[in-house]
Coordinates of C-alpha atoms in Angstrom, one line a residue:
Chain B
M201 CA -48.3 -66.3 22.8
G202 CA -46.8 -68.3 20.0
K203 CA -43.4 -69.9 20.5
T204 CA -40.3 -67.6 20.9
I205 CA -38.0 -70.0 18.7
D206 CA -40.1 -69.3 15.4
I207 CA -39.1 -65.6 15.8
I208 CA -35.3 -66.1 16.4
K209 CA -35.1 -68.5 13.2
K210 CA -36.1 -65.7 10.9
T211 CA -32.9 -63.9 11.8
R212 CA -30.4 -66.7 12.8
G213 CA -29.3 -70.1 11.0
V214 CA -27.7 -73.5 12.6
P215 CA -24.2 -73.7 11.8
D216 CA -23.0 -76.9 9.8
S217 CA -21.1 -77.6 12.8
V218 CA -23.4 -77.7 15.0
K219 CA -25.7 -79.8 13.1
E220 CA -22.8 -82.4 12.6
N221 CA -21.6 -82.1 16.1
M222 CA -25.2 -83.5 17.2
K223 CA -25.6 -86.2 14.6
A224 CA -22.4 -87.4 15.7
F225 CA -23.4 -87.3 19.6
N226 CA -26.7 -89.0 19.0
K227 CA -25.5 -91.5 16.8
I228 CA -22.6 -92.8 19.3
K229 CA -25.5 -92.5 22.1
R230 CA -27.3 -94.8 20.3
Q231 CA -24.6 -97.3 19.7
I232 CA -23.8 -97.2 23.3
L233 CA -27.1 -97.3 24.9
K234 CA -27.5 -100.7 22.4
S235 CA -24.1 -102.0 23.2
L236 CA -25.3 -102.0 27.0
E237 CA -28.8 -103.7 26.0
T238 CA -27.8 -107.3 26.2
E239 CA -25.2 -107.0 29.4
E240 CA -23.4 -104.7 31.2
K241 CA -20.1 -103.5 29.8
T242 CA -16.7 -101.5 30.6
V243 CA -15.5 -99.0 28.3
P244 CA -12.7 -100.9 26.7
Q245 CA -15.4 -103.8 25.9
I246 CA -18.0 -101.2 24.5
A247 CA -15.0 -99.6 22.7
Q248 CA -14.3 -102.8 21.1
E249 CA -17.8 -103.7 20.1
I250 CA -18.6 -100.1 18.8
D251 CA -15.2 -99.5 17.2
L252 CA -14.5 -96.3 18.7
P253 CA -11.7 -95.0 20.4
L254 CA -11.5 -95.2 24.0
D255 CA -11.5 -91.6 25.1
V256 CA -14.5 -91.3 22.9
V257 CA -16.5 -93.9 25.0
T258 CA -15.5 -92.7 28.1
Y259 CA -16.5 -89.3 27.2
H260 CA -20.0 -90.0 25.7
L261 CA -20.6 -92.8 28.4
M262 CA -20.0 -90.1 31.2
T263 CA -22.0 -87.6 29.7
L264 CA -25.0 -90.3 29.6
Q265 CA -24.6 -91.4 33.3
K266 CA -24.5 -87.4 34.0
Y267 CA -27.9 -87.6 32.0
G268 CA -29.6 -90.4 33.7
N269 CA -29.3 -92.9 31.2
I270 CA -26.8 -95.3 32.5
E271 CA -25.6 -96.0 35.8
A272 CA -22.4 -97.9 37.2
G273 CA -22.1 -100.9 38.6
E274 CA -19.5 -102.8 40.4
V275 CA -16.0 -102.7 39.5
D276 CA -14.1 -105.6 37.6
D277 CA -12.1 -108.5 39.2
M278 CA -8.9 -106.6 38.9
D279 CA -10.3 -103.0 40.5
E280 CA -9.7 -101.6 37.2
F281 CA -12.6 -100.9 35.1
Y282 CA -16.3 -100.2 36.4
F283 CA -19.4 -102.2 34.6
Y284 CA -21.8 -99.8 33.5
K285 CA -25.6 -100.8 32.6
L286 CA -28.5 -99.2 31.2
K287 CA -30.6 -97.1 34.4
K288 CA -34.1 -99.0 34.8
Chain J
M8 CA -32.9 -45.4 25.5
S9 CA -30.9 -47.8 28.0
K10 CA -31.6 -47.9 31.6
S11 CA -29.6 -46.0 34.4
E12 CA -29.1 -47.0 37.9
E13 CA -27.1 -45.4 40.9
Y14 CA -24.9 -47.4 43.4
D15 CA -22.1 -46.4 46.1
V16 CA -19.7 -49.0 45.0
L17 CA -19.2 -51.4 42.0
V18 CA -17.4 -54.8 42.3
I19 CA -16.5 -56.3 39.2
G20 CA -16.4 -60.0 39.9
A21 CA -18.6 -62.3 42.2
G22 CA -15.8 -64.7 43.5
I23 CA -14.9 -65.0 46.9
S24 CA -13.2 -61.8 47.2
G25 CA -15.5 -59.9 45.4
E26 CA -18.5 -61.4 47.7
E27 CA -16.4 -60.7 50.6
A28 CA -15.7 -56.8 49.8
A29 CA -19.4 -56.3 48.7
L30 CA -20.9 -57.9 51.8
N31 CA -18.7 -56.0 54.1
L32 CA -19.6 -52.8 52.4
A33 CA -23.3 -53.9 52.2
N34 CA -23.4 -54.4 56.0
Q35 CA -22.4 -51.1 56.5
G36 CA -25.1 -50.0 54.8
Y37 CA -23.6 -49.0 51.4
K38 CA -25.7 -49.9 48.1
I39 CA -23.6 -51.9 45.8
L40 CA -23.6 -53.7 42.3
I41 CA -21.7 -56.9 41.6
V42 CA -21.3 -57.4 38.1
E43 CA -20.1 -60.8 37.1
K44 CA -19.2 -62.3 33.6
D45 CA -20.1 -65.9 34.3
L46 CA -23.6 -67.3 34.7
S47 CA -23.3 -68.1 38.4
V48 CA -21.5 -66.0 41.4
G49 CA -19.1 -68.2 43.5
G50 CA -15.9 -67.5 41.0
K51 CA -13.5 -70.7 41.1
M52 CA -13.8 -71.9 45.0
I53 CA -17.5 -72.8 44.3
H54 CA -15.9 -75.6 41.9
L55 CA -13.4 -76.9 44.5
S56 CA -13.3 -80.1 46.8
K57 CA -11.9 -79.2 49.7
V58 CA -9.5 -76.2 51.0
F59 CA -6.0 -76.6 52.4
P60 CA -4.6 -77.1 54.9
T61 CA -7.8 -77.5 56.9
L62 CA -9.8 -79.9 54.1
D63 CA -12.8 -78.1 55.2
C64 CA -15.6 -78.6 52.4
S65 CA -14.8 -75.7 49.8
A66 CA -18.6 -75.9 48.5
C67 CA -19.7 -75.5 52.4
I68 CA -17.8 -72.5 52.9
T69 CA -18.7 -70.6 49.9
T70 CA -22.0 -71.4 49.3
P71 CA -23.7 -69.5 52.5
K72 CA -21.2 -66.6 51.3
V73 CA -22.7 -66.9 48.0
S74 CA -26.7 -67.1 49.7
E75 CA -26.0 -63.9 51.9
T76 CA -24.6 -62.2 49.2
A77 CA -27.6 -63.2 46.7
R78 CA -30.0 -62.1 49.1
H79 CA -28.6 -59.0 50.8
P80 CA -31.3 -56.2 50.3
N81 CA -27.9 -53.8 49.5
I82 CA -26.3 -56.1 46.9
T83 CA -27.7 -56.1 43.3
I84 CA -25.9 -59.1 41.3
Y85 CA -26.0 -58.8 37.8
T86 CA -24.7 -62.3 36.2
Y87 CA -23.4 -62.9 32.6
S88 CA -23.0 -59.4 32.0
E89 CA -19.6 -57.1 31.8
V90 CA -18.5 -53.7 32.6
S91 CA -17.1 -51.0 30.3
N92 CA -16.1 -47.1 29.6
I93 CA -15.7 -46.9 33.4
D94 CA -15.2 -43.1 33.3
K95 CA -14.2 -41.2 36.8
K96 CA -15.9 -37.8 35.8
S97 CA -14.8 -36.3 39.4
K98 CA -13.9 -37.7 43.0
Y99 CA -16.8 -40.0 43.9
D100 CA -18.1 -39.9 40.6
F101 CA -17.8 -42.9 38.1
R102 CA -19.8 -43.9 35.3
A103 CA -19.7 -47.0 33.2
L104 CA -21.6 -49.0 30.9
L105 CA -22.9 -52.6 31.9
T106 CA -24.0 -54.9 29.4
K107 CA -26.2 -57.6 30.2
H108 CA -25.9 -60.7 28.0
P109 CA -29.0 -62.6 26.9
R110 CA -29.7 -65.8 28.9
Y111 CA -32.8 -66.7 26.6
V112 CA -34.1 -67.8 29.8
I113 CA -36.4 -65.4 31.9
E114 CA -34.6 -65.3 35.3
E115 CA -37.4 -64.9 37.4
A116 CA -39.7 -67.3 36.2
C117 CA -37.1 -70.4 36.0
T118 CA -37.4 -72.8 38.6
G119 CA -34.4 -74.7 37.7
C120 CA -35.9 -78.0 37.1
Q121 CA -34.0 -79.0 34.2
L122 CA -36.5 -80.3 32.0
C123 CA -35.2 -78.3 29.6
E124 CA -31.8 -80.2 29.7
E125 CA -33.6 -83.3 29.1
A126 CA -35.3 -82.7 26.0
C127 CA -32.5 -80.8 24.4
P128 CA -31.0 -83.0 21.6
V129 CA -27.6 -80.9 21.4
T130 CA -24.4 -81.9 23.7
V131 CA -21.0 -79.7 23.7
Q132 CA -18.2 -79.9 26.1
D133 CA -18.9 -78.8 29.8
Q134 CA -16.9 -75.9 30.8
Y135 CA -17.8 -76.4 34.3
Q136 CA -16.7 -80.0 34.2
Y137 CA -13.6 -78.8 32.5
D138 CA -14.5 -80.8 29.7
L139 CA -14.3 -83.9 31.0
V140 CA -18.4 -84.5 30.4
G141 CA -21.1 -83.1 28.1
R142 CA -23.6 -80.5 28.4
K143 CA -26.6 -79.6 26.8
A144 CA -26.6 -76.4 24.7
V145 CA -29.5 -75.5 27.4
Y146 CA -28.3 -76.1 31.3
V147 CA -28.1 -75.0 34.5
P148 CA -24.7 -74.6 34.9
F149 CA -23.9 -76.6 37.8
S150 CA -25.9 -77.8 40.6
I151 CA -24.9 -75.2 43.0
A152 CA -25.0 -72.3 40.9
N153 CA -26.7 -69.0 41.7
P154 CA -28.8 -68.1 40.4
R155 CA -29.8 -71.7 39.5
V156 CA -31.2 -70.7 36.4
A157 CA -30.7 -72.1 33.2
A158 CA -29.3 -70.2 30.0
I159 CA -29.3 -71.2 26.4
D160 CA -25.7 -71.4 24.5
I161 CA -26.7 -69.9 21.3
E162 CA -23.7 -70.7 19.4
N163 CA -24.2 -74.4 20.2
C164 CA -28.3 -74.2 19.9
S165 CA -29.9 -76.0 17.4
L166 CA -33.1 -73.9 17.3
C167 CA -35.5 -76.9 17.3
G168 CA -37.6 -75.3 20.4
A169 CA -37.9 -78.5 22.3
C170 CA -36.6 -76.4 25.3
E171 CA -39.4 -74.0 25.0
K172 CA -41.8 -77.0 24.5
V173 CA -41.3 -78.5 27.6
C174 CA -40.6 -75.8 29.9
P175 CA -43.5 -75.7 32.4
A176 CA -42.7 -72.4 33.1
D177 CA -42.6 -70.8 30.2
C178 CA -39.6 -69.0 30.6
I179 CA -37.8 -69.8 27.8
D180 CA -37.6 -66.6 25.8
F181 CA -35.5 -66.3 22.5
T182 CA -36.2 -62.9 21.8
Q183 CA -34.0 -61.7 24.4
E184 CA -31.6 -59.5 23.3
E185 CA -28.3 -57.6 24.8
E186 CA -29.2 -54.9 27.5
E187 CA -27.1 -52.1 28.0
I188 CA -27.6 -50.4 31.6
Q189 CA -25.7 -46.8 32.5
I190 CA -24.3 -47.2 36.0
K191 CA -23.4 -44.0 38.4
V192 CA -20.9 -45.2 41.2
K193 CA -18.5 -43.5 44.0
S194 CA -16.2 -46.4 44.2
V195 CA -15.1 -49.6 42.1
V196 CA -13.3 -52.7 43.3
I197 CA -11.8 -54.8 40.7
A198 CA -11.9 -58.4 42.0
T199 CA -11.5 -60.2 38.8
G200 CA -9.8 -63.1 39.7
F201 CA -6.9 -65.2 37.9
K202 CA -7.2 -67.3 34.9
L203 CA -5.6 -70.7 34.8
F204 CA -2.4 -71.3 32.9
D205 CA -3.3 -73.4 29.3
P206 CA -1.1 -76.4 29.7
T207 CA -1.3 -76.9 25.7
L208 CA 1.7 -74.0 25.4
I209 CA 3.9 -76.6 26.9
P210 CA 3.7 -79.4 24.3
R211 CA 6.3 -81.6 25.9
Y212 CA 3.7 -82.3 28.3
G213 CA 1.1 -84.0 25.8
F214 CA -2.1 -82.2 27.2
G215 CA -4.6 -82.4 24.9
V216 CA -2.8 -85.3 23.0
F217 CA -2.4 -88.0 25.7
K218 CA -6.1 -88.3 27.2
N219 CA -4.4 -89.2 30.7
V220 CA -2.4 -86.1 31.2
V221 CA -5.0 -83.7 33.1
T222 CA -4.8 -80.2 34.6
A223 CA -5.3 -80.0 38.5
M224 CA -8.5 -78.4 37.7
Q225 CA -9.7 -81.7 36.1
M226 CA -8.6 -83.7 39.3
E227 CA -10.2 -81.1 41.2
R228 CA -13.7 -81.7 39.6
Q229 CA -13.0 -85.6 39.7
L230 CA -12.7 -85.2 43.7
V231 CA -15.8 -83.0 44.3
P232 CA -19.1 -84.9 45.2
T233 CA -20.6 -83.4 42.0
R234 CA -17.9 -85.1 39.9
P235 CA -18.1 -85.7 36.5
Y236 CA -17.4 -89.7 36.6
N237 CA -18.5 -92.4 39.3
N238 CA -15.1 -92.4 40.9
V239 CA -11.4 -91.2 39.9
L240 CA -10.9 -92.4 36.5
R241 CA -8.5 -92.0 33.5
P242 CA -10.3 -89.9 31.0
K243 CA -8.8 -92.1 28.1
D244 CA -10.4 -95.5 29.2
G245 CA -12.1 -95.0 32.2
K246 CA -9.6 -96.9 34.1
V247 CA -9.2 -96.7 37.9
P248 CA -5.8 -95.0 38.2
D249 CA -3.4 -96.6 40.8
N250 CA -0.1 -94.7 39.8
I251 CA -1.0 -91.1 39.8
A252 CA 2.1 -88.5 39.3
Y253 CA 1.8 -84.5 40.0
V254 CA 4.0 -81.9 37.8
L255 CA 4.7 -78.9 39.7
C256 CA 5.3 -75.6 38.5
A257 CA 3.5 -76.5 35.1
G258 CA 3.3 -72.9 33.5
S259 CA 4.7 -71.1 36.5
R260 CA 8.3 -69.8 37.6
D261 CA 8.6 -70.6 33.6
E262 CA 10.4 -67.7 31.6
T263 CA 9.6 -69.5 28.5
V264 CA 6.4 -69.6 28.6
G265 CA 6.0 -65.9 30.1
N266 CA 5.2 -66.6 33.4
P267 CA 8.4 -66.3 35.7
I268 CA 6.5 -66.1 38.9
C269 CA 5.1 -68.3 41.6
S270 CA 1.6 -69.1 41.6
Q271 CA 1.7 -69.5 45.7
V272 CA -0.7 -72.1 45.3
C273 CA 0.5 -74.8 43.4
C274 CA 2.5 -76.7 45.8
M275 CA -0.5 -76.8 48.4
Y276 CA -3.5 -77.7 46.0
S277 CA -1.3 -80.7 44.8
I278 CA -0.2 -81.9 48.5
K279 CA -4.1 -81.4 49.2
Q280 CA -5.1 -83.5 46.2
A281 CA -2.5 -86.0 46.9
Q282 CA -4.1 -86.8 50.2
L283 CA -7.4 -86.7 48.9
L284 CA -6.6 -89.1 46.2
M285 CA -5.1 -91.6 49.0
G286 CA -8.4 -91.7 50.7
A287 CA -10.5 -91.8 47.3
L288 CA -8.0 -94.7 46.2
P289 CA -6.5 -96.2 49.0
M290 CA -4.3 -98.7 47.0
A291 CA -2.6 -96.0 44.4
D292 CA 0.5 -94.6 44.8
V293 CA 1.0 -90.6 44.1
T294 CA 4.3 -89.2 43.4
I295 CA 4.7 -85.4 43.2
Y296 CA 7.8 -84.0 41.1
Y297 CA 8.5 -80.8 42.7
L298 CA 11.2 -78.1 42.1
H299 CA 10.9 -76.8 45.6
I300 CA 8.1 -77.2 47.9
R301 CA 6.4 -73.9 49.1
S302 CA 4.4 -74.4 52.1
F303 CA 4.7 -70.9 53.5
G304 CA 1.6 -70.5 55.2
K305 CA -0.1 -71.3 58.7
G306 CA -0.1 -75.1 58.9
F307 CA 1.3 -75.6 55.5
N308 CA 4.2 -77.3 56.5
E309 CA 2.9 -79.8 58.7
F310 CA 0.0 -80.5 56.2
Y311 CA 3.5 -81.3 53.9
Q312 CA 4.7 -83.3 56.4
Q313 CA 1.6 -85.3 56.6
S314 CA 1.2 -86.1 53.4
K315 CA 4.8 -87.7 53.3
D316 CA 3.8 -89.7 56.5
M317 CA 0.2 -90.6 54.6
G318 CA 2.7 -92.3 51.7
V319 CA 2.7 -89.5 49.3
T320 CA 6.1 -89.9 47.3
F321 CA 8.2 -86.3 46.7
I322 CA 10.9 -86.5 43.9
K323 CA 12.7 -83.2 43.6
G324 CA 13.1 -83.5 39.5
K325 CA 12.7 -81.3 36.6
I326 CA 9.9 -82.8 34.2
G327 CA 11.3 -82.9 30.5
K328 CA 9.1 -85.0 28.5
I329 CA 6.0 -87.2 28.8
E330 CA 5.4 -89.9 26.3
E331 CA 2.4 -92.3 25.9
I332 CA 3.8 -96.0 26.1
E333 CA 1.0 -98.6 26.0
E334 CA -2.3 -98.9 27.3
G335 CA -2.6 -95.1 27.9
N336 CA 0.3 -95.3 30.5
L337 CA 2.7 -92.3 30.9
K338 CA 6.6 -92.3 30.7
L339 CA 7.8 -89.1 32.6
R340 CA 11.6 -88.5 31.7
Y341 CA 13.3 -85.8 34.3
E342 CA 16.2 -84.8 35.9
D343 CA 16.7 -86.1 39.4
I344 CA 17.9 -82.6 40.8
E345 CA 19.2 -84.5 43.8
S346 CA 21.6 -86.9 41.8
G347 CA 22.0 -84.8 39.0
V348 CA 21.1 -87.9 37.0
V349 CA 18.1 -88.1 34.0
K350 CA 16.0 -90.8 35.0
E351 CA 12.4 -92.2 33.5
A352 CA 9.6 -93.3 35.7
N353 CA 6.3 -94.9 34.3
H354 CA 2.5 -93.6 35.6
D355 CA -1.0 -94.5 34.5
M356 CA -1.9 -91.0 35.1
V357 CA -0.6 -87.6 35.3
V358 CA -1.6 -84.3 36.9
L359 CA -0.4 -81.0 35.7
S360 CA -0.2 -78.6 38.4
T361 CA -1.0 -75.5 36.3
G362 CA -0.3 -72.1 37.4
I363 CA -2.4 -69.1 37.7
L364 CA -2.3 -65.9 35.4
A365 CA -3.5 -62.3 35.9
N366 CA -7.0 -62.3 33.6
D367 CA -7.1 -60.2 30.3
G368 CA -8.9 -57.0 30.0
I369 CA -8.8 -55.6 33.2
S370 CA -7.3 -51.8 31.7
S371 CA -9.4 -51.7 28.8
M372 CA -12.6 -51.7 31.3
F373 CA -11.3 -48.2 32.2
K374 CA -11.2 -44.7 30.6
D375 CA -8.5 -43.6 32.6
K376 CA -5.2 -45.7 32.4
L377 CA -5.2 -48.5 34.9
E378 CA -1.5 -49.2 35.8
L379 CA -0.3 -53.1 36.0
D380 CA 2.5 -54.4 37.3
P381 CA 4.9 -56.2 34.8
F382 CA 2.8 -59.4 35.4
N383 CA -0.4 -57.6 34.1
Y384 CA -1.8 -57.7 37.9
V385 CA -3.5 -54.7 39.0
M386 CA -0.7 -52.5 40.2
Q387 CA -0.8 -51.6 43.9
K388 CA 0.0 -47.9 44.5
D389 CA 1.2 -48.4 48.2
I390 CA 1.1 -51.9 49.2
L391 CA 1.9 -51.2 52.6
A392 CA 0.0 -48.1 53.5
N393 CA -3.0 -48.8 51.1
P394 CA -2.5 -52.2 49.6
A395 CA -5.8 -52.2 48.0
Q396 CA -5.7 -48.7 45.9
A397 CA -5.2 -49.1 42.5
N398 CA -3.4 -46.0 40.8
I399 CA -6.8 -44.3 39.9
G400 CA -8.5 -42.5 43.1
G401 CA -11.5 -44.5 44.4
V402 CA -10.9 -47.7 42.2
Y403 CA -9.5 -50.7 44.4
V404 CA -8.5 -54.3 44.0
A405 CA -9.0 -57.2 46.1
G406 CA -7.9 -60.8 46.0
T407 CA -6.0 -62.6 42.9
A408 CA -6.8 -59.7 40.8
S409 CA -3.7 -58.2 42.5
G410 CA -1.3 -61.2 42.6
P411 CA -1.5 -64.9 42.8
M412 CA -2.5 -65.9 46.5
D413 CA -4.8 -68.6 48.3
I414 CA -8.3 -68.7 49.2
P415 CA -7.4 -67.0 53.3
D416 CA -5.3 -64.3 51.7
S417 CA -7.8 -63.2 49.1
I418 CA -10.4 -63.1 51.7
L419 CA -7.9 -60.5 53.8
S420 CA -7.2 -58.6 50.8
A421 CA -10.8 -58.2 50.2
G422 CA -11.1 -57.1 54.0
A423 CA -8.3 -54.5 53.3
A424 CA -10.1 -53.4 50.1
S425 CA -13.7 -52.7 52.0
A426 CA -12.0 -51.1 54.8
E427 CA -10.0 -48.7 52.5
I428 CA -13.3 -48.0 50.6
A429 CA -15.4 -47.5 53.6
G430 CA -12.9 -44.7 54.7
Y431 CA -13.0 -43.1 51.3
L432 CA -16.5 -43.3 51.2
K433 CA -16.9 -41.6 54.6
E434 CA -14.3 -38.8 53.8
G435 CA -16.8 -37.9 50.7
E436 CA -19.9 -37.9 53.4
D437 CA -18.2 -35.8 55.7
H438 CA -17.3 -33.4 53.0
E439 CA -20.5 -33.0 51.9
K440 CA -21.9 -32.5 55.6

């Protein structure tokens, strides 16, 4: 049996919004993962480094954590922000 | 030509009330069809952390019931399906149209391994985590979903085919189409539950604009073991909050937003969350801004007093406005009702205790006119003698489809519905003899 994806592609397109959203997510994902390559960081540290709003970084970071790309480490000295690191 | 199926009772909605009513009737030998519009059974209760006032684990109570419902030989469940055109032909003869939406996954073959999720390149907001994190376009709804089967969000799918390539069970099927089934039943139970108030309708609270203003359901998700974050954190910057405010009656008892009635559960779920937060974040201050505390149920007032003893601060105050100040913190401007003075207080996170509303579209499922009360809940024809009976003979209501109520009352209501239906069906059987 052939792949059914080829059948649906004949009748259905992909909206531009889906393509743009996918591009944006994957770009931010790469930026966050690259940022964490050198050392573990907090959300504000990542946001400052990759120059994105804090809430955008939090959302994507937590999504990456959900899918097992990164993990939480220790909390900082002020008990305010967790450090995040790449999952080996 | 579409298929046709016959059952004794159609239960619309597979939350705690629908399951309870279905199980009670199935255990008496009746054949039950449950139709659930969501991808999983379990309703809203399956997403909660603990229940009040006992602080029992919500999932631990609901998942055995979910399992029992799913495995019962007298119960058939259609998830991701809707029912329409419910037409009473005569007594004990209802016809309806069931529409089964395509999951693009062969349910019987899917093992819930989630390899498709790993392969999917698309991320959109996860509605089961109340948008706090993302999910993939192909996804198992949540870890304790039943059925634990993937589904493809075709509207957000990039049609890359990666899921189909990696699926070890060959269960991705993009050729699936909507399926229609003609249903014949003797009785109908409406157990459609409630919807949550949309807090963007009160712009002065800043929900959606100020990221550290969250709903109580978002906080609830942060308090469950399958939480979206690694701890209770602020969505704006991932900071551990240490001064959290609750705003009660956000969208309840408020004529200006079209919901003048009390939602019955917000005081108690907020007090519950406050206690859980004090466990999760021992150094945090929790303040509850309230109009009246309605702790009317068994053990509720003791639970309220316990939260005070634990250090939760209660302020009788009406919130006028929430503003964002430095570092994502929030300034609450409120009328201190005890002193009559307008005051301000700073917090680093605000939880809106959003009210509950009647679900839309219940009456449009029926060809006959289903009467609703002034707040769009299903009208109970005789609330004292037959509390579950709707205005159409043979149609019953269970749980929050009839009005705001907590979980124990929903279960009681479902018990009442199943008892009334059993009587109704028995009367029909006796008549046939």
